[in-house]
Amino acid sequence: MTTSQLIQDHKPGAARRQGRPGIALTVIAACQLMVVLDATIVNIALPHIQDALKFSTTDLTWVVSAYTLTFGGLLLLGARAGDILGRRRVFMTGILLFTFASLLGGLAQEPWQLLAARALQGMGGAIASPTSLALITTTFPEGPERNRAFGVFAAVSAGGGAIGLLAGGMLTDWLDWRWVFFVNVPIGLLIVALTPQYINESERHPGRFDITGALTSTLGMASLVYGFIRAAEKGWHDGLALGSFAAAVILLLAFVFNETRAKEPITPLRMFADRNRSGTYVIMLSLAAAMFGMFFYIVLFVQNVLGYSPIRAGLAFLPVTAAIAVGAGLSQRFLPVLGPKPFMMTGSALVVVGLTWQTFISPDSSYLGGILGPMLIFGFGMGLNFVTATVTAVSGVAQHEAGAASGLLNAMQQVGGSLGLSILTTVFGTASKDEAKKQLPKFLADGSPEQKAAFAKTHQLPAPWGHEVLAHGISTAFIPAAAMAGLGLLTAWLVIKVRKSDLEALAGTAGPGMG
């Protein structure tokens, strides 16, 4: 079967095998799992990647950022492509690009090759992910059946990060770091092979691509994230950091200006006319900003302070996945009865509690006493929010705009995660440098000659002084993380409303378009 045959434009209803919604949902969820977990699967492998390809510490950050920035920045364009060209066709194209980029990443021999592959992975994910969510709206009728499908999709989205950490640890320990990329190849090819058989093509709607909007938004966010990362390394007075912030402001203002005047913008402003949908986007942005940072820094803590192996570190996150699944199942069950507000408020409040608890992390913290408890609270709160946000974002949207609505939700998650991690990195860098200045005299007074000789070469404080530095930086970084989640709680309280039309639609008694 050739690529052209795989992605040919079928008419609606042309899938060869019908009556298999379970298989269709499995294919869609497998795509989302592959795309979402790839944002975290490399985290545990980063030290091995650094050693193999000789990355500097600063450049290593871009192994993560190159993916999340292109993913988040191009999601809206990918969603638009699905509406214009047909969602199944675009879905398969995105999966093929993602699979090819994964192969390139596993074969990389130089840093620039891996970064280019990560950017291509982000592009493929940006094409496939919003289209996969929109395919649910054309595959499952509105009501309980679609809500269940959204529940599965949202649980996969929420738990994919933790699953990626576990998979990354297993692949790195048992095989090689390159397999965190190679593992996507057979999965991607299987998805592409099954899609024409079990998923119908959607109607194609005439339209134009807003390339200017896509470029200004992506480059603007990249400049903003780079500014924070640069400031963490060089300080807030660094000229390049300040220049990046200025460029970000100009580009993002140009993006807003373009969207208000473009005939067919990638971000239709009418999507924000619905109060609940707008509030949902803000909540997703703020919670994702906190979530990405939590995973990143807890991984550092359990490996560098607690001394966990990659596999053990991945296993340490399994309870989070379970908590997310429980929260997702609970909200999916009662969302048609209570509406989104109670779940968004409760979920956001729990996330704040979990992150606030983690501000007390110290070198003496154990996994059971200082990590597991707050992670369970955090995970349950995120589970309540993910299902609710997914359903609310696309509820009442016309089918031809479902791609734009779902693309905005996904973009908020990825852009929020990228921005939040960069902000937390800045806070972490400042706090850890201050703590290092306090610990250095103690190290010079009490350190052994061997430790001092190693420090002269690496400029890294050994344990226990280095553990103090790392723990202080992490605990301080969780303060703004909790504040970001607090913004989500405030939005849920002041913006989200429980409306009768929403409850009717969620229960399956209202027709499409209501809300």
Short mmCIF file of C-alpha atoms in Angstrom, two decimals:
data_model
loop_
_atom_site.label_atom_id
_atom_site.label_comp_id
_atom_site.label_asym_id
_atom_site.label_seq_id
_atom_site.Cartn_x
_atom_site.Cartn_y
_atom_site.Cartn_z
CA MET A 1 0.00 0.00 0.00
CA THR A 2 1.53 3.31 -1.09
CA THR A 3 1.40 6.62 0.72
CA SER A 4 -0.76 8.14 -2.00
CA GLN A 5 -3.21 5.29 -1.67
CA LEU A 6 -3.32 5.68 2.08
CA ILE A 7 -4.13 9.36 2.09
CA GLN A 8 -6.41 9.59 -0.92
CA ASP A 9 -9.51 11.61 -0.35
CA HIS A 10 -12.41 9.25 0.36
CA LYS A 11 -15.98 10.46 0.37
CA PRO A 12 -17.85 10.54 3.67
CA GLY A 13 -18.93 7.05 4.65
CA ALA A 14 -16.27 5.36 2.51
CA ALA A 15 -14.64 3.41 5.32
CA ARG A 16 -14.68 -0.23 4.28
CA ARG A 17 -15.73 -1.68 7.65
CA GLN A 18 -18.61 -0.23 9.61
CA GLY A 19 -20.15 -1.02 12.98
CA ARG A 20 -16.81 -1.07 14.79
CA PRO A 21 -16.82 2.14 16.86
CA GLY A 22 -14.57 0.50 19.44
CA ILE A 23 -11.82 -0.04 16.89
CA ALA A 24 -12.26 3.48 15.53
CA LEU A 25 -11.90 4.90 19.04
CA THR A 26 -8.84 2.72 19.66
CA VAL A 27 -7.16 4.09 16.52
CA ILE A 28 -7.95 7.69 17.47
CA ALA A 29 -6.83 7.20 21.08
CA ALA A 30 -3.63 5.45 19.96
CA CYS A 31 -2.73 8.50 17.90
CA GLN A 32 -3.35 10.83 20.82
CA LEU A 33 -1.38 8.62 23.20
CA MET A 34 1.60 8.51 20.85
CA VAL A 35 1.57 12.26 20.36
CA VAL A 36 1.05 13.18 24.03
CA LEU A 37 3.49 10.76 25.61
CA ASP A 38 6.21 11.90 23.22
CA ALA A 39 6.26 15.20 25.08
CA THR A 40 7.58 13.36 28.17
CA ILE A 41 9.00 10.03 27.01
CA VAL A 42 12.38 11.64 26.32
CA ASN A 43 12.63 13.31 29.74
CA ILE A 44 14.14 10.32 31.51
CA ALA A 45 16.44 9.64 28.55
CA LEU A 46 17.82 13.19 28.48
CA PRO A 47 21.04 12.42 30.43
CA HIS A 48 21.80 9.58 28.01
CA ILE A 49 21.03 11.79 25.01
CA GLN A 50 23.30 14.49 26.41
CA ASP A 51 26.20 12.06 26.81
CA ALA A 52 25.73 10.45 23.40
CA LEU A 53 25.30 13.59 21.28
CA LYS A 54 27.36 15.99 23.46
CA PHE A 55 24.59 18.49 24.15
CA SER A 56 25.32 21.40 26.43
CA THR A 57 22.90 21.77 29.34
CA THR A 58 21.23 24.81 27.74
CA ASP A 59 20.86 23.16 24.34
CA LEU A 60 19.43 20.04 25.97
CA THR A 61 16.38 22.08 26.99
CA TRP A 62 15.47 22.42 23.33
CA VAL A 63 15.08 18.66 22.94
CA VAL A 64 11.83 19.19 24.84
CA SER A 65 11.00 22.71 23.66
CA ALA A 66 11.50 22.04 19.93
CA TYR A 67 8.66 19.54 20.16
CA THR A 68 6.22 21.41 22.37
CA LEU A 69 6.64 24.75 20.62
CA THR A 70 6.06 23.48 17.08
CA PHE A 71 3.28 21.25 18.36
CA GLY A 72 1.48 24.03 20.20
CA GLY A 73 2.23 26.74 17.65
CA LEU A 74 0.96 24.83 14.62
CA LEU A 75 -2.03 23.08 16.19
CA LEU A 76 -4.47 25.70 14.96
CA LEU A 77 -3.21 25.41 11.41
CA GLY A 78 -3.50 21.64 11.65
CA ALA A 79 -7.07 21.93 12.87
CA ARG A 80 -7.90 24.22 9.98
CA ALA A 81 -6.34 21.80 7.51
CA GLY A 82 -8.65 19.07 8.74
CA ASP A 83 -11.71 21.22 8.17
CA ILE A 84 -10.61 22.23 4.66
CA LEU A 85 -8.98 19.06 3.30
CA GLY A 86 -10.87 16.36 5.20
CA ARG A 87 -10.06 15.18 8.68
CA ARG A 88 -9.16 11.58 7.94
CA ARG A 89 -6.85 12.59 5.13
CA VAL A 90 -5.06 15.17 7.29
CA PHE A 91 -5.01 12.79 10.26
CA MET A 92 -3.12 10.18 8.25
CA THR A 93 -0.72 12.76 6.82
CA GLY A 94 0.14 13.95 10.32
CA ILE A 95 0.73 10.40 11.54
CA LEU A 96 3.03 9.68 8.59
CA LEU A 97 5.07 12.82 9.25
CA PHE A 98 5.27 12.05 12.96
CA THR A 99 6.39 8.47 12.26
CA PHE A 100 9.06 9.58 9.78
CA ALA A 101 10.37 12.20 12.21
CA SER A 102 10.55 9.58 14.97
CA LEU A 103 12.73 7.43 12.74
CA LEU A 104 15.01 10.40 12.05
CA GLY A 105 15.25 11.15 15.77
CA GLY A 106 16.35 7.62 16.57
CA LEU A 107 19.01 7.77 13.84
CA ALA A 108 20.37 11.22 14.82
CA GLN A 109 24.15 11.49 15.15
CA GLU A 110 24.43 15.23 15.79
CA PRO A 111 22.50 17.59 18.09
CA TRP A 112 21.04 19.60 15.21
CA GLN A 113 19.70 16.43 13.62
CA LEU A 114 17.81 15.47 16.77
CA LEU A 115 16.42 18.98 17.23
CA ALA A 116 15.24 19.04 13.61
CA ALA A 117 13.56 15.67 14.11
CA ARG A 118 11.86 16.89 17.28
CA ALA A 119 10.53 19.95 15.45
CA LEU A 120 9.19 17.69 12.68
CA GLN A 121 7.57 15.47 15.31
CA GLY A 122 5.85 18.54 16.70
CA MET A 123 4.59 19.45 13.24
CA GLY A 124 3.22 15.95 12.70
CA GLY A 125 1.56 16.00 16.10
CA ALA A 126 0.07 19.42 15.38
CA ILE A 127 -1.55 18.04 12.24
CA ALA A 128 -2.81 14.77 13.71
CA SER A 129 -3.85 15.64 17.26
CA PRO A 130 -6.60 18.25 16.74
CA THR A 131 -7.95 16.25 13.83
CA SER A 132 -8.18 13.14 15.99
CA LEU A 133 -10.33 14.93 18.55
CA ALA A 134 -12.53 16.38 15.81
CA LEU A 135 -12.97 12.89 14.31
CA ILE A 136 -14.78 11.87 17.50
CA THR A 137 -17.48 14.45 16.76
CA THR A 138 -18.09 12.92 13.31
CA THR A 139 -17.80 9.28 14.45
CA PHE A 140 -19.95 9.34 17.60
CA PRO A 141 -23.38 11.02 18.00
CA GLU A 142 -23.69 13.79 20.60
CA GLY A 143 -24.80 12.48 23.98
CA PRO A 144 -23.65 9.64 26.24
CA GLU A 145 -21.82 7.73 23.49
CA ARG A 146 -19.76 10.75 22.49
CA ASN A 147 -19.18 11.63 26.14
CA ARG A 148 -17.74 8.17 26.74
CA ALA A 149 -15.47 8.56 23.72
CA PHE A 150 -14.34 11.95 25.01
CA GLY A 151 -13.71 10.35 28.39
CA VAL A 152 -11.35 7.81 26.85
CA PHE A 153 -9.66 10.49 24.75
CA ALA A 154 -9.23 12.85 27.70
CA ALA A 155 -7.92 10.10 29.98
CA VAL A 156 -5.32 9.22 27.36
CA SER A 157 -4.39 12.89 27.01
CA ALA A 158 -4.05 13.35 30.74
CA GLY A 159 -2.26 10.09 31.49
CA GLY A 160 0.00 10.09 28.44
CA GLY A 161 2.64 12.17 30.18
CA ALA A 162 3.07 9.74 33.06
CA ILE A 163 2.96 6.75 30.72
CA GLY A 164 5.70 8.39 28.67
CA LEU A 165 7.91 8.70 31.73
CA LEU A 166 7.51 4.99 32.48
CA ALA A 167 8.03 3.94 28.86
CA GLY A 168 11.07 6.19 28.59
CA GLY A 169 12.63 4.58 31.66
CA MET A 170 12.00 1.05 30.43
CA LEU A 171 13.29 1.68 26.92
CA THR A 172 16.35 3.55 28.15
CA ASP A 173 17.28 0.93 30.75
CA TRP A 174 16.50 -2.19 28.72
CA LEU A 175 17.42 -1.09 25.19
CA ASP A 176 18.85 2.32 24.34
CA TRP A 177 17.75 5.96 24.40
CA ARG A 178 17.16 5.81 20.64
CA TRP A 179 14.21 3.49 21.21
CA VAL A 180 12.17 6.28 22.79
CA PHE A 181 11.92 7.43 19.15
CA PHE A 182 11.96 4.09 17.31
CA VAL A 183 8.98 2.82 19.33
CA ASN A 184 6.69 5.24 17.48
CA VAL A 185 7.45 3.76 14.06
CA PRO A 186 5.46 0.48 14.22
CA ILE A 187 2.63 2.16 16.13
CA GLY A 188 2.35 4.94 13.56
CA LEU A 189 2.38 2.54 10.62
CA LEU A 190 -0.36 0.43 12.22
CA ILE A 191 -2.55 3.50 12.78
CA VAL A 192 -2.12 4.54 9.15
CA ALA A 193 -3.01 1.03 7.96
CA LEU A 194 -6.21 0.78 10.06
CA THR A 195 -7.56 4.31 9.60
CA PRO A 196 -9.05 3.92 6.08
CA GLN A 197 -10.85 0.75 7.17
CA TYR A 198 -12.55 1.97 10.34
CA ILE A 199 -12.80 5.78 10.23
CA ASN A 200 -15.01 7.70 7.83
CA GLU A 201 -13.84 10.75 5.96
CA SER A 202 -15.48 14.03 6.93
CA GLU A 203 -16.94 16.57 4.56
CA ARG A 204 -14.48 19.04 3.09
CA HIS A 205 -15.25 22.72 3.52
CA PRO A 206 -13.81 25.42 1.25
CA GLY A 207 -11.43 27.83 2.90
CA ARG A 208 -7.96 29.34 3.08
CA PHE A 209 -4.92 28.71 5.23
CA ASP A 210 -3.89 31.53 7.54
CA ILE A 211 -0.12 31.12 7.16
CA THR A 212 0.59 34.58 8.59
CA GLY A 213 -1.33 33.77 11.75
CA ALA A 214 0.44 30.43 12.16
CA LEU A 215 3.90 31.93 11.73
CA THR A 216 3.41 34.95 13.97
CA SER A 217 1.87 32.91 16.78
CA THR A 218 4.50 30.15 16.65
CA LEU A 219 7.49 32.47 16.38
CA GLY A 220 6.03 34.76 19.03
CA MET A 221 5.65 31.96 21.55
CA ALA A 222 9.09 30.58 20.66
CA SER A 223 10.63 34.00 21.31
CA LEU A 224 8.82 34.28 24.63
CA VAL A 225 9.94 30.84 25.79
CA TYR A 226 13.51 31.46 24.63
CA GLY A 227 13.55 34.73 26.54
CA PHE A 228 12.66 32.97 29.80
CA ILE A 229 15.20 30.19 29.23
CA ARG A 230 17.90 32.71 28.35
CA ALA A 231 17.08 34.81 31.42
CA ALA A 232 17.38 31.73 33.63
CA GLU A 233 20.92 31.20 32.37
CA LYS A 234 22.23 34.74 31.86
CA GLY A 235 20.00 36.91 34.04
CA TRP A 236 17.20 39.39 33.39
CA HIS A 237 19.55 42.08 32.11
CA ASP A 238 20.88 39.97 29.26
CA GLY A 239 20.44 41.76 25.95
CA LEU A 240 19.41 38.68 24.00
CA ALA A 241 16.79 37.77 26.60
CA LEU A 242 15.33 41.27 26.51
CA GLY A 243 15.42 41.25 22.71
CA SER A 244 13.53 37.95 22.68
CA PHE A 245 10.84 39.39 24.93
CA ALA A 246 10.52 42.44 22.67
CA ALA A 247 10.27 40.24 19.57
CA ALA A 248 7.63 38.13 21.29
CA VAL A 249 5.50 41.18 22.04
CA ILE A 250 5.75 42.43 18.45
CA LEU A 251 4.99 39.04 16.92
CA LEU A 252 2.07 38.27 19.21
CA LEU A 253 0.56 41.71 18.64
CA ALA A 254 0.94 41.11 14.91
CA PHE A 255 -0.83 37.79 15.38
CA VAL A 256 -3.79 39.43 17.13
CA PHE A 257 -3.90 42.19 14.49
CA ASN A 258 -3.89 39.60 11.71
CA GLU A 259 -6.61 37.50 13.31
CA THR A 260 -8.96 40.45 13.62
CA ARG A 261 -8.64 41.20 9.90
CA ALA A 262 -8.06 37.87 8.19
CA LYS A 263 -11.03 36.57 6.22
CA GLU A 264 -10.46 33.05 7.53
CA PRO A 265 -8.22 33.25 10.63
CA ILE A 266 -6.82 30.12 12.25
CA THR A 267 -8.18 31.47 15.54
CA PRO A 268 -11.79 32.46 14.84
CA LEU A 269 -12.66 35.04 17.46
CA ARG A 270 -16.23 33.73 17.53
CA MET A 271 -14.84 30.69 19.36
CA PHE A 272 -14.37 32.98 22.35
CA ALA A 273 -17.93 34.32 22.21
CA ASP A 274 -19.14 31.41 24.33
CA ARG A 275 -18.40 32.15 27.99
CA ASN A 276 -17.80 28.56 29.04
CA ARG A 277 -15.56 27.79 26.08
CA SER A 278 -13.39 30.86 26.71
CA GLY A 279 -13.09 30.00 30.38
CA THR A 280 -12.17 26.43 29.48
CA TYR A 281 -9.29 27.64 27.31
CA VAL A 282 -7.90 29.76 30.16
CA ILE A 283 -8.22 26.89 32.62
CA MET A 284 -6.42 24.50 30.27
CA LEU A 285 -3.62 27.03 29.69
CA SER A 286 -3.01 27.57 33.39
CA LEU A 287 -3.25 23.92 34.46
CA ALA A 288 -0.99 22.73 31.64
CA ALA A 289 1.57 25.35 32.64
CA ALA A 290 1.66 23.82 36.11
CA MET A 291 1.50 20.19 34.92
CA PHE A 292 4.51 20.27 32.59
CA GLY A 293 6.66 21.81 35.30
CA MET A 294 5.52 19.32 37.93
CA PHE A 295 6.47 16.30 35.82
CA PHE A 296 9.79 17.80 34.74
CA TYR A 297 11.05 18.73 38.20
CA ILE A 298 9.75 15.71 40.10
CA VAL A 299 11.62 13.53 37.61
CA LEU A 300 14.79 15.45 38.45
CA PHE A 301 14.16 15.07 42.17
CA VAL A 302 13.48 11.33 42.25
CA GLN A 303 16.52 10.56 40.07
CA ASN A 304 19.07 13.05 41.32
CA VAL A 305 18.11 13.28 45.01
CA LEU A 306 16.35 10.00 45.78
CA GLY A 307 18.69 8.11 43.44
CA TYR A 308 16.00 6.26 41.49
CA SER A 309 16.90 4.43 38.28
CA PRO A 310 15.05 5.44 35.08
CA ILE A 311 12.65 2.51 35.39
CA ARG A 312 11.99 3.11 39.08
CA ALA A 313 11.44 6.80 38.38
CA GLY A 314 8.88 5.87 35.73
CA LEU A 315 7.13 3.47 38.09
CA ALA A 316 6.93 6.24 40.68
CA PHE A 317 4.54 8.08 38.36
CA LEU A 318 2.09 5.23 37.83
CA PRO A 319 -0.09 6.29 40.80
CA VAL A 320 -0.56 9.65 39.07
CA THR A 321 -1.94 7.88 36.02
CA ALA A 322 -4.36 5.93 38.21
CA ALA A 323 -5.51 9.09 39.98
CA ILE A 324 -6.07 10.82 36.63
CA ALA A 325 -8.10 7.87 35.37
CA VAL A 326 -10.30 7.87 38.49
CA GLY A 327 -10.94 11.60 38.19
CA ALA A 328 -11.66 11.29 34.47
CA GLY A 329 -14.14 8.46 35.01
CA LEU A 330 -15.94 10.29 37.79
CA SER A 331 -16.35 13.50 35.82
CA GLN A 332 -17.44 11.65 32.68
CA ARG A 333 -20.15 9.89 34.68
CA PHE A 334 -21.64 12.94 36.39
CA LEU A 335 -20.86 15.75 33.93
CA PRO A 336 -24.30 15.51 32.24
CA VAL A 337 -25.94 15.88 35.66
CA LEU A 338 -23.87 18.63 37.27
CA GLY A 339 -22.34 20.50 34.34
CA PRO A 340 -18.70 21.61 34.06
CA LYS A 341 -18.40 24.17 36.88
CA PRO A 342 -18.25 21.84 39.93
CA PHE A 343 -15.62 19.64 38.32
CA MET A 344 -13.47 22.53 37.11
CA MET A 345 -13.54 24.24 40.50
CA THR A 346 -12.90 21.08 42.50
CA GLY A 347 -10.23 19.83 40.11
CA SER A 348 -8.37 23.14 40.01
CA ALA A 349 -8.51 23.46 43.80
CA LEU A 350 -7.00 19.98 44.20
CA VAL A 351 -4.21 20.85 41.78
CA VAL A 352 -3.42 23.95 43.84
CA VAL A 353 -3.33 21.85 47.02
CA GLY A 354 -1.02 19.26 45.47
CA LEU A 355 1.41 21.84 44.12
CA THR A 356 1.40 23.83 47.37
CA TRP A 357 2.29 20.64 49.26
CA GLN A 358 5.25 20.19 46.91
CA THR A 359 6.67 23.58 47.86
CA PHE A 360 7.82 21.85 51.07
CA ILE A 361 10.11 19.40 49.25
CA SER A 362 13.55 19.09 50.85
CA PRO A 363 16.53 16.71 50.54
CA ASP A 364 15.05 14.77 53.47
CA SER A 365 11.72 14.19 51.70
CA SER A 366 10.90 10.57 50.95
CA TYR A 367 8.79 9.32 48.08
CA LEU A 368 5.95 8.19 50.33
CA GLY A 369 6.08 11.23 52.60
CA GLY A 370 6.80 14.06 50.18
CA ILE A 371 6.04 12.94 46.62
CA LEU A 372 3.25 10.36 46.42
CA GLY A 373 0.59 12.22 48.43
CA PRO A 374 0.72 15.52 46.54
CA MET A 375 0.98 13.72 43.20
CA LEU A 376 -2.20 11.73 43.90
CA ILE A 377 -4.10 14.91 44.79
CA PHE A 378 -2.67 16.66 41.74
CA GLY A 379 -3.52 13.76 39.41
CA PHE A 380 -7.10 13.39 40.61
CA GLY A 381 -7.67 17.12 40.12
CA MET A 382 -6.22 17.03 36.62
CA GLY A 383 -8.45 14.06 35.75
CA LEU A 384 -11.55 15.98 36.79
CA ASN A 385 -10.52 18.89 34.60
CA PHE A 386 -9.33 17.11 31.47
CA VAL A 387 -12.59 15.34 30.66
CA THR A 388 -14.65 18.39 31.54
CA ALA A 389 -12.50 20.71 29.46
CA THR A 390 -12.49 18.38 26.47
CA VAL A 391 -16.28 18.08 26.38
CA THR A 392 -16.96 21.76 27.12
CA ALA A 393 -14.55 23.05 24.46
CA VAL A 394 -16.38 21.37 21.58
CA SER A 395 -19.92 21.30 22.98
CA GLY A 396 -22.37 23.13 20.74
CA VAL A 397 -19.83 23.75 17.96
CA ALA A 398 -20.89 23.28 14.34
CA GLN A 399 -19.23 20.21 12.81
CA HIS A 400 -17.23 22.22 10.28
CA GLU A 401 -15.68 24.24 13.15
CA ALA A 402 -14.99 21.32 15.47
CA GLY A 403 -11.39 21.22 14.27
CA ALA A 404 -10.83 24.86 15.23
CA ALA A 405 -12.43 24.40 18.65
CA SER A 406 -10.45 21.26 19.48
CA GLY A 407 -7.29 22.76 18.02
CA LEU A 408 -7.57 25.74 20.35
CA LEU A 409 -7.93 23.44 23.34
CA ASN A 410 -4.87 21.42 22.37
CA ALA A 411 -2.92 24.58 21.59
CA MET A 412 -3.68 25.95 25.05
CA GLN A 413 -2.33 22.75 26.60
CA GLN A 414 0.92 22.70 24.60
CA VAL A 415 1.60 26.44 24.62
CA GLY A 416 0.68 26.63 28.30
CA GLY A 417 3.03 23.76 29.06
CA SER A 418 5.91 25.33 27.12
CA LEU A 419 5.39 28.74 28.68
CA GLY A 420 4.89 27.36 32.18
CA LEU A 421 8.01 25.21 32.04
CA SER A 422 10.08 28.17 30.86
CA ILE A 423 8.77 30.35 33.71
CA LEU A 424 9.44 27.63 36.27
CA THR A 425 12.92 27.16 34.79
CA THR A 426 13.63 30.84 35.35
CA VAL A 427 12.48 30.66 38.98
CA PHE A 428 14.37 27.41 39.51
CA GLY A 429 17.56 28.87 38.05
CA THR A 430 17.46 31.98 40.23
CA ALA A 431 16.62 30.08 43.42
CA SER A 432 19.21 27.35 42.85
CA LYS A 433 21.95 29.90 42.16
CA ASP A 434 21.14 31.72 45.39
CA GLU A 435 21.18 28.47 47.35
CA ALA A 436 24.46 27.42 45.71
CA LYS A 437 26.08 30.59 47.04
CA LYS A 438 24.96 29.62 50.55
CA GLN A 439 26.13 26.02 50.22
CA LEU A 440 29.53 26.76 48.66
CA PRO A 441 31.25 27.91 51.91
CA LYS A 442 29.91 24.82 53.69
CA PHE A 443 31.25 22.60 50.94
CA LEU A 444 34.67 24.26 50.99
CA ALA A 445 34.83 23.79 54.75
CA ASP A 446 33.61 20.19 54.94
CA GLY A 447 34.17 18.64 51.49
CA SER A 448 36.85 16.02 50.91
CA PRO A 449 39.88 16.69 48.68
CA GLU A 450 38.43 14.32 46.07
CA GLN A 451 35.11 16.17 46.06
CA LYS A 452 36.86 19.52 45.70
CA ALA A 453 38.95 18.22 42.81
CA ALA A 454 35.80 17.02 41.04
CA PHE A 455 34.08 20.35 41.71
CA ALA A 456 36.98 22.21 40.10
CA LYS A 457 36.29 20.31 36.86
CA THR A 458 32.49 20.15 36.80
CA HIS A 459 31.46 23.19 38.90
CA GLN A 460 28.67 20.96 40.27
CA LEU A 461 28.28 20.69 44.04
CA PRO A 462 28.20 17.04 45.18
CA ALA A 463 25.76 15.57 47.68
CA PRO A 464 24.62 16.61 50.24
CA TRP A 465 25.25 20.24 49.26
CA GLY A 466 24.08 19.72 45.67
CA HIS A 467 20.90 18.08 46.93
CA GLU A 468 20.16 21.17 48.99
CA VAL A 469 20.57 23.34 45.90
CA LEU A 470 18.34 21.16 43.72
CA ALA A 471 15.61 20.72 46.35
CA HIS A 472 15.50 24.45 47.10
CA GLY A 473 15.22 25.32 43.41
CA ILE A 474 12.43 22.80 42.88
CA SER A 475 10.42 23.78 45.95
CA THR A 476 10.66 27.44 44.96
CA ALA A 477 9.60 26.69 41.38
CA PHE A 478 6.40 25.08 42.63
CA ILE A 479 5.26 28.41 44.11
CA PRO A 480 4.50 29.97 40.69
CA ALA A 481 3.18 26.57 39.56
CA ALA A 482 0.58 26.69 42.34
CA ALA A 483 -0.21 30.28 41.38
CA MET A 484 -0.82 29.22 37.76
CA ALA A 485 -3.25 26.55 38.93
CA GLY A 486 -4.86 29.19 41.14
CA LEU A 487 -5.62 31.19 38.01
CA GLY A 488 -7.52 28.17 36.71
CA LEU A 489 -9.49 27.95 39.95
CA LEU A 490 -10.34 31.65 39.82
CA THR A 491 -11.49 31.32 36.21
CA ALA A 492 -13.69 28.32 37.03
CA TRP A 493 -15.30 30.27 39.86
CA LEU A 494 -15.90 33.57 38.05
CA VAL A 495 -16.38 32.58 34.40
CA ILE A 496 -17.85 29.08 34.06
CA LYS A 497 -21.64 28.85 34.33
CA VAL A 498 -24.04 25.90 34.58
CA ARG A 499 -26.61 26.31 31.79
CA LYS A 500 -29.68 24.19 31.09
CA SER A 501 -28.87 23.94 27.37
CA ASP A 502 -25.43 22.51 28.18
CA LEU A 503 -26.88 19.87 30.49
CA GLU A 504 -29.43 18.87 27.84
CA ALA A 505 -26.73 18.55 25.17
CA LEU A 506 -24.44 16.56 27.46
CA ALA A 507 -27.31 14.22 28.30
CA GLY A 508 -27.98 13.67 24.61
CA THR A 509 -31.38 15.38 24.59
CA ALA A 510 -30.29 18.47 22.70
CA GLY A 511 -29.32 18.55 19.08
CA PRO A 512 -25.92 19.56 17.77
CA GLY A 513 -25.22 23.20 17.85
CA MET A 514 -26.93 23.89 21.11
CA GLY A 515 -25.00 25.30 24.02
#
